Amino acid sequence: MKETDLWTLGVIVGLAAVTVLTRSFFFISSKPWSLPHWAQRGLQYAPIAALSAVIVPEIVMTQGHLVQTWQDARLFAVAAGAAWYFWRKKSAWAMLGTIVVGMAVYLPLHLGLGW
């Protein structure tokens, strides 16, 4: 078994210190602190931006390349799910319906037709 060298140990300790410092930064200050309005407004879009960054590549790419054919079940499932959501967005079942409709379109196309 190889022993950890001094450099690796120093990097681990340094990264731990930076993590603790940045996560406890708001607790260190005794003054009340608030974000500027522009930053608060920008942070409202962070969840949808993060979700889009994860989901969109899964929809439009296959093994690192853009989808080259329309015969991809994911494209039809996304279209059906989005249509359902925009049709029923005021309903309490909008999110669950989006998932159910998307999967109801995806599974037969993927498993049945092999798309």
Coordinates of N, CA and C in Angstrom, one line a residue, residues 6-69:
L6 N 3.5 14.1 1.3 CA 3.2 15.4 2.0 C 2.4 16.4 1.2
W7 N 2.7 16.4 -0.1 CA 2.0 17.3 -1.0 C 0.5 17.0 -1.1
T8 N 0.2 15.8 -1.2 CA -1.2 15.4 -1.3 C -1.9 15.7 0.0
L9 N -1.3 15.4 1.1 CA -1.9 15.8 2.4 C -2.1 17.3 2.6
G10 N -1.1 18.1 2.1 CA -1.2 19.5 2.2 C -2.4 20.0 1.3
V11 N -2.6 19.4 0.1 CA -3.7 19.8 -0.7 C -5.0 19.5 -0.1
I12 N -5.1 18.3 0.5 CA -6.4 18.0 1.2 C -6.7 18.9 2.3
V13 N -5.7 19.2 3.1 CA -5.9 20.1 4.3 C -6.3 21.5 3.8
G14 N -5.6 22.0 2.7 CA -5.9 23.3 2.1 C -7.3 23.4 1.6
L15 N -7.7 22.4 0.8 CA -9.0 22.4 0.3 C -10.1 22.3 1.4
A16 N -9.8 21.6 2.4 CA -10.7 21.5 3.6 C -10.9 22.9 4.2
A17 N -9.7 23.6 4.4 CA -9.8 24.9 5.0 C -10.5 25.9 4.1
V18 N -10.3 25.9 2.8 CA -11.1 26.8 1.9 C -12.5 26.5 2.0
T19 N -12.9 25.2 2.0 CA -14.3 24.8 2.1 C -15.0 25.3 3.4
V20 N -14.3 25.1 4.5 CA -14.8 25.6 5.8 C -15.0 27.1 5.8
L21 N -14.0 27.8 5.3 CA -14.0 29.2 5.3 C -15.1 29.8 4.5
T22 N -15.2 29.3 3.3 CA -16.3 29.8 2.4 C -17.7 29.4 2.8
R23 N -17.9 28.3 3.4 CA -19.2 27.9 3.9 C -19.6 28.6 5.2
S24 N -18.6 29.0 6.0 CA -18.9 29.7 7.3 C -18.8 31.2 7.2
F25 N -18.5 31.7 6.0 CA -18.3 33.1 5.8 C -19.4 34.0 6.4
F26 N -20.7 33.5 6.2 CA -21.8 34.3 6.6 C -22.0 34.3 8.1
F27 N -21.4 33.3 8.8 CA -21.5 33.2 10.2 C -20.4 34.0 10.9
I28 N -19.4 34.3 10.2 CA -18.2 35.0 10.8 C -18.6 36.5 11.1
S29 N -19.3 37.1 10.2 CA -19.6 38.5 10.3 C -20.7 38.7 11.3
S30 N -20.5 39.8 12.1 CA -21.6 40.1 13.1 C -22.6 41.1 12.6
K31 N -22.3 41.7 11.4 CA -23.2 42.6 10.8 C -24.3 41.9 10.0
P32 N -25.5 42.5 10.0 CA -26.5 41.9 9.0 C -26.0 42.1 7.6
W33 N -26.3 41.1 6.8 CA -25.7 41.1 5.4 C -26.8 40.7 4.5
S34 N -27.0 41.4 3.4 CA -28.0 41.0 2.4 C -27.4 41.2 1.0
L35 N -27.9 40.4 0.1 CA -27.4 40.5 -1.3 C -28.0 41.7 -2.0
P36 N -27.3 42.3 -3.0 CA -27.9 43.4 -3.8 C -29.1 42.9 -4.5
H37 N -30.0 43.8 -4.9 CA -31.3 43.4 -5.6 C -31.0 42.6 -6.9
W38 N -30.0 43.0 -7.6 CA -29.6 42.4 -8.9 C -29.2 40.9 -8.7
A39 N -28.5 40.7 -7.6 CA -28.0 39.3 -7.3 C -29.2 38.5 -6.8
Q40 N -30.1 39.0 -6.0 CA -31.2 38.3 -5.6 C -32.1 37.9 -6.8
R41 N -32.3 38.8 -7.7 CA -33.1 38.6 -8.9 C -32.4 37.5 -9.8
G42 N -31.1 37.6 -9.9 CA -30.3 36.6 -10.7 C -30.4 35.2 -10.1
L43 N -30.4 35.1 -8.7 CA -30.5 33.8 -8.1 C -31.8 33.1 -8.2
Q44 N -32.8 33.9 -8.6 CA -34.1 33.2 -8.8 C -34.1 32.3 -10.0
Y45 N -33.2 32.6 -10.9 CA -33.0 31.7 -12.2 C -32.0 30.6 -12.0
A46 N -31.4 30.5 -10.9 CA -30.3 29.5 -10.7 C -30.9 28.0 -10.8
P47 N -32.0 27.7 -10.1 CA -32.5 26.4 -10.2 C -32.9 25.9 -11.6
I48 N -33.6 26.8 -12.4 CA -33.9 26.4 -13.7 C -32.7 26.3 -14.6
A49 N -31.7 27.2 -14.4 CA -30.5 27.1 -15.2 C -29.7 25.8 -14.9
A50 N -29.6 25.4 -13.6 CA -29.0 24.2 -13.3 C -29.7 23.0 -13.9
L51 N -31.0 23.0 -13.7 CA -31.8 21.9 -14.3 C -31.6 21.8 -15.8
S52 N -31.7 22.9 -16.5 CA -31.5 22.9 -17.9 C -30.1 22.4 -18.3
A53 N -29.1 22.8 -17.5 CA -27.7 22.3 -17.8 C -27.6 20.8 -17.7
V54 N -28.4 20.2 -16.9 CA -28.3 18.8 -16.8 C -29.2 18.1 -17.8
I55 N -30.4 18.6 -18.0 CA -31.4 17.9 -18.8 C -31.2 18.1 -20.3
V56 N -31.0 19.3 -20.8 CA -30.9 19.5 -22.2 C -29.8 18.7 -22.9
P57 N -28.6 18.6 -22.4 CA -27.7 17.7 -23.1 C -28.2 16.2 -23.2
E58 N -28.9 15.8 -22.2 CA -29.4 14.4 -22.2 C -30.5 14.2 -23.3
I59 N -31.1 15.3 -23.7 CA -32.2 15.2 -24.7 C -31.6 15.3 -26.1
V60 N -30.7 16.2 -26.3 CA -30.3 16.5 -27.7 C -29.0 15.9 -28.1
M61 N -28.3 15.1 -27.2 CA -27.1 14.5 -27.5 C -27.1 13.0 -27.2
T62 N -26.3 12.2 -28.0 CA -26.1 10.8 -27.8 C -24.6 10.5 -27.9
Q63 N -24.1 10.0 -26.8 CA -22.6 9.7 -26.8 C -21.8 10.8 -27.2
G64 N -22.1 12.1 -26.8 CA -21.3 13.2 -27.1 C -21.5 13.9 -28.4
H65 N -22.5 13.4 -29.2 CA -22.8 14.0 -30.5 C -24.2 14.4 -30.5
L66 N -24.5 15.5 -31.3 CA -25.9 15.9 -31.4 C -26.7 14.8 -32.1
V67 N -28.0 14.7 -31.7 CA -28.9 13.7 -32.3 C -29.0 14.0 -33.8
Q68 N -28.8 13.1 -34.7 CA -28.8 13.3 -36.1 C -30.1 12.9 -36.8
T69 N -31.0 12.3 -36.1 CA -32.2 11.8 -36.7 C -33.4 12.2 -35.9

